[in-house]
Short mmCIF file of C-alpha atoms in Angstrom, two decimals:
data_model
loop_
_atom_site.label_atom_id
_atom_site.label_comp_id
_atom_site.label_asym_id
_atom_site.label_seq_id
_atom_site.Cartn_x
_atom_site.Cartn_y
_atom_site.Cartn_z
CA UNK A 4 -2.14 4.96 24.51
CA UNK A 5 -5.72 5.25 23.38
CA UNK A 6 -6.38 2.88 20.46
CA UNK A 7 -7.92 4.09 17.25
CA UNK A 8 -11.04 2.11 18.01
CA UNK A 9 -11.50 4.24 21.12
CA UNK A 10 -11.95 7.35 19.03
CA UNK A 11 -14.77 6.29 16.76
CA UNK A 12 -17.25 3.49 17.35
CA UNK A 13 -18.43 2.29 13.98
CA UNK A 14 -20.28 -0.47 12.16
CA UNK A 15 -18.66 -3.14 10.00
CA UNK A 16 -18.31 -2.18 6.34
CA UNK A 17 -18.20 -4.68 3.48
CA UNK A 18 -15.66 -3.76 0.81
CA UNK A 19 -17.35 -5.94 -1.75
CA UNK A 20 -20.44 -3.76 -2.14
CA UNK A 21 -21.34 -0.06 -1.87
CA UNK A 22 -22.61 1.18 1.47
CA UNK A 23 -26.40 1.49 1.45
CA UNK A 24 -28.09 4.25 3.36
CA UNK A 25 -30.50 3.18 6.04
CA UNK A 26 -33.22 5.30 7.56
CA UNK A 27 -35.13 4.64 10.75
CA UNK A 28 -38.90 4.68 10.54
CA UNK A 29 -40.07 8.18 11.26
CA UNK A 30 -36.61 9.75 10.84
CA UNK A 31 -36.23 12.51 8.29
CA UNK A 32 -33.24 13.46 6.18
CA UNK A 33 -33.50 16.55 3.99
CA UNK A 34 -33.89 15.59 0.34
CA UNK A 35 -30.78 17.58 -0.59
CA UNK A 36 -28.57 15.57 1.81
CA UNK A 37 -27.84 11.87 1.35
CA UNK A 38 -26.77 9.48 4.09
CA UNK A 39 -23.42 9.11 2.31
CA UNK A 40 -22.88 12.88 2.48
CA UNK A 41 -23.54 12.86 6.21
CA UNK A 42 -20.99 10.10 6.75
CA UNK A 43 -18.40 11.77 4.51
CA UNK A 44 -18.72 14.97 6.54
CA UNK A 45 -17.22 13.31 9.63
CA UNK A 46 -15.09 15.57 11.76
CA UNK A 47 -11.77 16.32 9.99
CA UNK A 48 -10.16 16.74 13.42
CA UNK A 49 -11.10 13.17 14.42
CA UNK A 50 -9.85 11.83 11.12
CA UNK A 51 -6.51 13.64 11.40
CA UNK A 52 -6.13 12.44 14.99
CA UNK A 53 -6.84 8.84 14.00
CA UNK A 54 -4.36 8.99 11.11
CA UNK A 55 -1.71 10.65 13.28
CA UNK A 56 -2.02 7.91 15.91
CA UNK A 57 -1.80 5.25 13.21
CA UNK A 58 1.44 6.76 11.90
CA UNK A 59 2.90 7.06 15.41
CA UNK A 60 2.03 3.40 16.06
CA UNK A 61 4.22 2.26 13.16
CA UNK A 62 7.28 2.69 15.38
CA UNK A 63 6.19 -0.25 17.54
CA UNK A 64 7.89 -3.59 16.93
CA UNK A 65 6.21 -5.55 14.16
CA UNK A 66 3.87 -2.77 13.07
CA UNK A 67 5.76 -1.55 10.00
CA UNK A 68 6.75 -4.55 7.85
CA UNK A 69 10.44 -5.07 7.14
CA UNK A 70 11.38 -3.65 3.77
CA UNK A 71 8.76 -0.89 3.85
CA UNK A 72 9.38 2.81 4.37
CA UNK A 73 6.48 5.21 4.93
CA UNK A 74 6.29 8.99 5.08
CA UNK A 75 3.27 11.34 5.19
CA UNK A 76 2.92 13.87 2.39
CA UNK A 77 4.32 17.28 3.31
CA UNK A 78 1.08 18.87 2.07
CA UNK A 79 -1.58 16.44 3.29
CA UNK A 80 -1.53 14.23 6.40
CA UNK A 81 -4.17 11.99 4.82
CA UNK A 82 -1.77 10.95 2.05
CA UNK A 83 1.21 8.69 2.80
CA UNK A 84 3.92 7.74 0.34
CA UNK A 85 5.67 4.39 0.65
CA UNK A 86 8.42 2.28 -0.86
CA UNK A 87 8.45 -1.52 -0.63
CA UNK A 88 11.65 -3.50 -1.19
CA UNK A 89 10.53 -7.06 -1.93
CA UNK A 90 12.91 -9.65 -0.45
CA UNK A 91 11.07 -12.94 -1.03
CA UNK A 92 8.84 -14.71 -3.52
CA UNK A 93 8.22 -14.28 -7.23
CA UNK A 94 8.81 -10.52 -7.03
CA UNK A 95 12.17 -10.72 -5.21
CA UNK A 96 14.33 -7.59 -5.69
CA UNK A 97 11.42 -5.45 -6.90
CA UNK A 98 11.38 -1.85 -5.65
CA UNK A 99 7.77 -0.69 -5.59
CA UNK A 100 6.37 2.73 -4.82
CA UNK A 101 2.79 3.03 -3.60
CA UNK A 102 0.51 5.54 -1.91
CA UNK A 103 -2.07 5.33 0.88
CA UNK A 104 -4.91 7.86 0.75
CA UNK A 105 -7.22 8.05 3.76
CA UNK A 106 -10.91 8.89 3.24
CA UNK A 107 -12.42 11.88 5.10
CA UNK A 108 -14.29 9.49 7.41
CA UNK A 109 -11.38 7.19 8.30
CA UNK A 110 -11.43 4.81 10.18
CA UNK A 111 -14.99 4.16 9.07
CA UNK A 112 -13.61 3.16 5.68
CA UNK A 113 -10.16 1.81 4.77
CA UNK A 114 -7.39 3.75 3.06
CA UNK A 115 -7.12 3.51 -0.72
CA UNK A 116 -3.91 1.88 -1.97
CA UNK A 117 -2.44 2.89 -5.33
CA UNK A 118 0.82 1.55 -6.77
CA UNK A 119 2.81 4.17 -8.63
CA UNK A 120 5.31 1.64 -9.99
CA UNK A 121 4.09 -0.54 -12.84
CA UNK A 122 3.76 -4.08 -11.51
CA UNK A 123 2.13 -7.16 -13.03
CA UNK A 124 0.07 -8.48 -10.11
CA UNK A 125 -3.42 -10.04 -9.89
CA UNK A 126 -4.64 -7.56 -7.27
CA UNK A 127 -3.27 -4.42 -8.96
CA UNK A 128 -5.06 -2.69 -11.81
CA UNK A 129 -2.87 -2.07 -14.84
CA UNK A 130 -4.95 1.02 -15.69
CA UNK A 131 -4.49 3.08 -12.52
CA UNK A 132 -2.40 0.96 -10.10
CA UNK A 133 -5.22 0.49 -7.59
CA UNK A 134 -4.70 -2.41 -5.15
CA UNK A 135 -7.60 -4.59 -4.01
CA UNK A 136 -7.80 -4.92 -0.21
CA UNK A 137 -10.99 -6.98 -0.27
CA UNK A 138 -9.46 -10.51 -0.13
CA UNK A 139 -8.05 -9.70 3.32
CA UNK A 140 -10.52 -7.09 4.60
CA UNK A 141 -13.97 -8.32 3.67
CA UNK A 142 -15.52 -6.76 5.61
CA UNK A 143 -13.44 -3.84 6.86
CA UNK A 144 -13.85 -3.59 10.64
CA UNK A 145 -12.92 -0.10 11.92
CA UNK A 146 -12.64 -1.28 15.53
CA UNK A 147 -10.26 -4.12 14.64
CA UNK A 148 -8.34 -3.22 11.48
CA UNK A 149 -5.52 -0.69 11.33
CA UNK A 150 -3.00 0.66 8.87
CA UNK A 151 -0.31 -1.80 9.96
CA UNK A 152 -2.72 -4.63 9.07
CA UNK A 153 -3.07 -3.11 5.60
CA UNK A 154 0.72 -2.83 5.20
CA UNK A 155 1.27 -6.43 6.26
CA UNK A 156 -1.39 -7.59 3.78
CA UNK A 157 0.32 -5.66 0.98
CA UNK A 158 3.59 -7.42 1.80
CA UNK A 159 1.90 -10.83 2.09
CA UNK A 160 0.15 -10.35 -1.27
CA UNK A 161 3.53 -10.61 -3.00
CA UNK A 162 4.31 -14.01 -1.48
CA UNK A 163 3.50 -17.37 -3.04
CA UNK A 164 1.10 -18.53 -0.30
CA UNK A 165 -1.18 -15.49 -0.66
CA UNK A 166 -0.97 -15.53 -4.46
CA UNK A 167 -2.01 -19.18 -4.53
CA UNK A 168 -5.10 -18.40 -2.43
CA UNK A 169 -6.37 -15.47 -4.51
CA UNK A 170 -9.63 -16.07 -6.38
CA UNK A 171 -10.11 -14.86 -9.94
CA UNK A 172 -13.20 -12.87 -8.94
CA UNK A 173 -11.01 -10.80 -6.60
CA UNK A 174 -8.45 -9.91 -9.26
CA UNK A 175 -8.19 -6.49 -10.87
CA UNK A 176 -5.70 -7.92 -13.37
CA UNK A 177 -7.18 -11.13 -14.79
CA UNK A 178 -4.26 -11.71 -17.11
CA UNK A 179 -1.83 -11.69 -14.18
CA UNK A 180 -4.04 -14.21 -12.40
CA UNK A 181 -4.07 -16.53 -15.42
CA UNK A 182 -0.30 -16.31 -15.75
CA UNK A 183 0.37 -16.94 -12.08
CA UNK A 184 0.69 -20.70 -12.77
CA UNK A 185 3.79 -19.97 -14.88
CA UNK A 186 4.93 -16.73 -13.32
CA UNK A 187 8.69 -16.69 -13.35
CA UNK A 188 9.47 -15.06 -16.70
CA UNK A 189 6.60 -12.58 -16.51
CA UNK A 190 7.15 -11.61 -12.90
CA UNK A 191 10.91 -11.51 -13.25
CA UNK A 192 10.48 -8.95 -16.03
CA UNK A 193 8.23 -6.92 -13.73
CA UNK A 194 10.83 -7.12 -10.96
CA UNK A 195 13.65 -5.95 -13.21
CA UNK A 196 11.54 -3.10 -14.61
CA UNK A 197 10.96 -1.75 -11.09
CA UNK A 198 14.73 -1.43 -10.64
CA UNK A 199 15.37 0.35 -13.93
CA UNK A 200 16.76 3.88 -13.89
CA UNK A 201 13.64 5.27 -15.53
CA UNK A 202 11.36 3.73 -12.88
CA UNK A 203 13.53 4.83 -9.93
CA UNK A 204 14.96 8.19 -11.01
CA UNK A 205 12.82 9.56 -13.85
CA UNK A 206 9.83 11.64 -12.71
CA UNK A 207 8.48 11.58 -16.28
CA UNK A 208 8.15 7.80 -16.33
CA UNK A 209 4.81 6.85 -18.03
CA UNK A 210 3.64 4.90 -14.97
CA UNK A 211 3.55 8.16 -12.97
CA UNK A 212 1.22 9.91 -15.43
CA UNK A 213 -1.82 11.33 -13.64
CA UNK A 214 -0.75 9.94 -10.25
CA UNK A 215 1.02 13.04 -8.93
CA UNK A 216 4.53 13.31 -7.45
CA UNK A 217 5.70 10.80 -4.87
CA UNK A 218 7.19 11.96 -1.58
CA UNK A 219 10.13 9.55 -1.64
CA UNK A 220 12.77 10.40 -4.22
CA UNK A 221 15.72 8.25 -5.31
CA UNK A 222 18.89 9.89 -6.55
CA UNK A 223 21.53 8.02 -8.51
CA UNK A 224 24.94 8.29 -6.82
CA UNK A 225 28.25 8.55 -8.61
CA UNK A 226 30.93 6.00 -7.57
CA UNK A 227 32.84 8.53 -5.46
CA UNK A 228 29.61 9.65 -3.72
CA UNK A 229 28.74 6.02 -3.01
CA UNK A 230 32.21 5.35 -1.55
CA UNK A 231 31.92 8.42 0.70
CA UNK A 232 28.46 7.36 1.92
CA UNK A 233 29.63 3.78 2.61
CA UNK A 234 32.60 5.08 4.60
CA UNK A 235 30.34 7.40 6.61
CA UNK A 236 27.93 4.59 7.48
CA UNK A 237 30.62 1.97 7.99
CA UNK A 238 29.34 -0.20 5.13
CA UNK A 239 31.32 -2.50 2.85
CA UNK A 240 30.95 -2.97 -0.86
CA UNK A 241 28.72 -6.00 -1.53
CA UNK A 242 31.46 -7.90 -3.36
CA UNK A 243 34.01 -7.12 -0.65
CA UNK A 244 31.57 -8.25 2.05
CA UNK A 245 30.92 -11.60 0.35
CA UNK A 246 34.64 -12.28 -0.19
CA UNK A 247 35.80 -11.34 3.31
#
């Protein structure tokens, strides 16, 4: 299969600073058109092809991290909705919803990551849920970096080793960074909040304000519905499984 890097050859881009336009001596760009505009007007067909191949590649072993579930938006291929079930670290048992939004000139620039679930994390802004990719992808290299790299970094960012290596200058939530040395009570509260009925089932939850609907919906099951589903899938009740 043709790799994403085979579609678009591109320069390295540093996430830590805005892209500056460069002009060759003697070249002329109309005053009404900036270099940024020219880049942003990259072929939509190439972008959609690149994103489609990235999604198809998630089926390969090791590409989609364990505990993550991804689905493209039904209205826009360049928007993916995701759910992350955290199994290790300070945030164990958290259920976190986030969104990947691809820029019009992907893979020239990385996708934007926004958490829709409120979570107290150094790399996640409390204002809008934006996640900082820069600690792992500085610079972003279109010919080397892919969506599965981004997903694995998101998962790693919730583990102790990555949290211990984060620098304060990279943090979008300074308070979370300062509290990381005594995280258990604060992060445990964040974990429990992500599992609450209002966070999982209520579309009017405050954390969703202005972020738009998410493509993955959770529905609370009644006991009889849960028993029927378990029987259909051949699953045991958790307490029964631990006793037997």
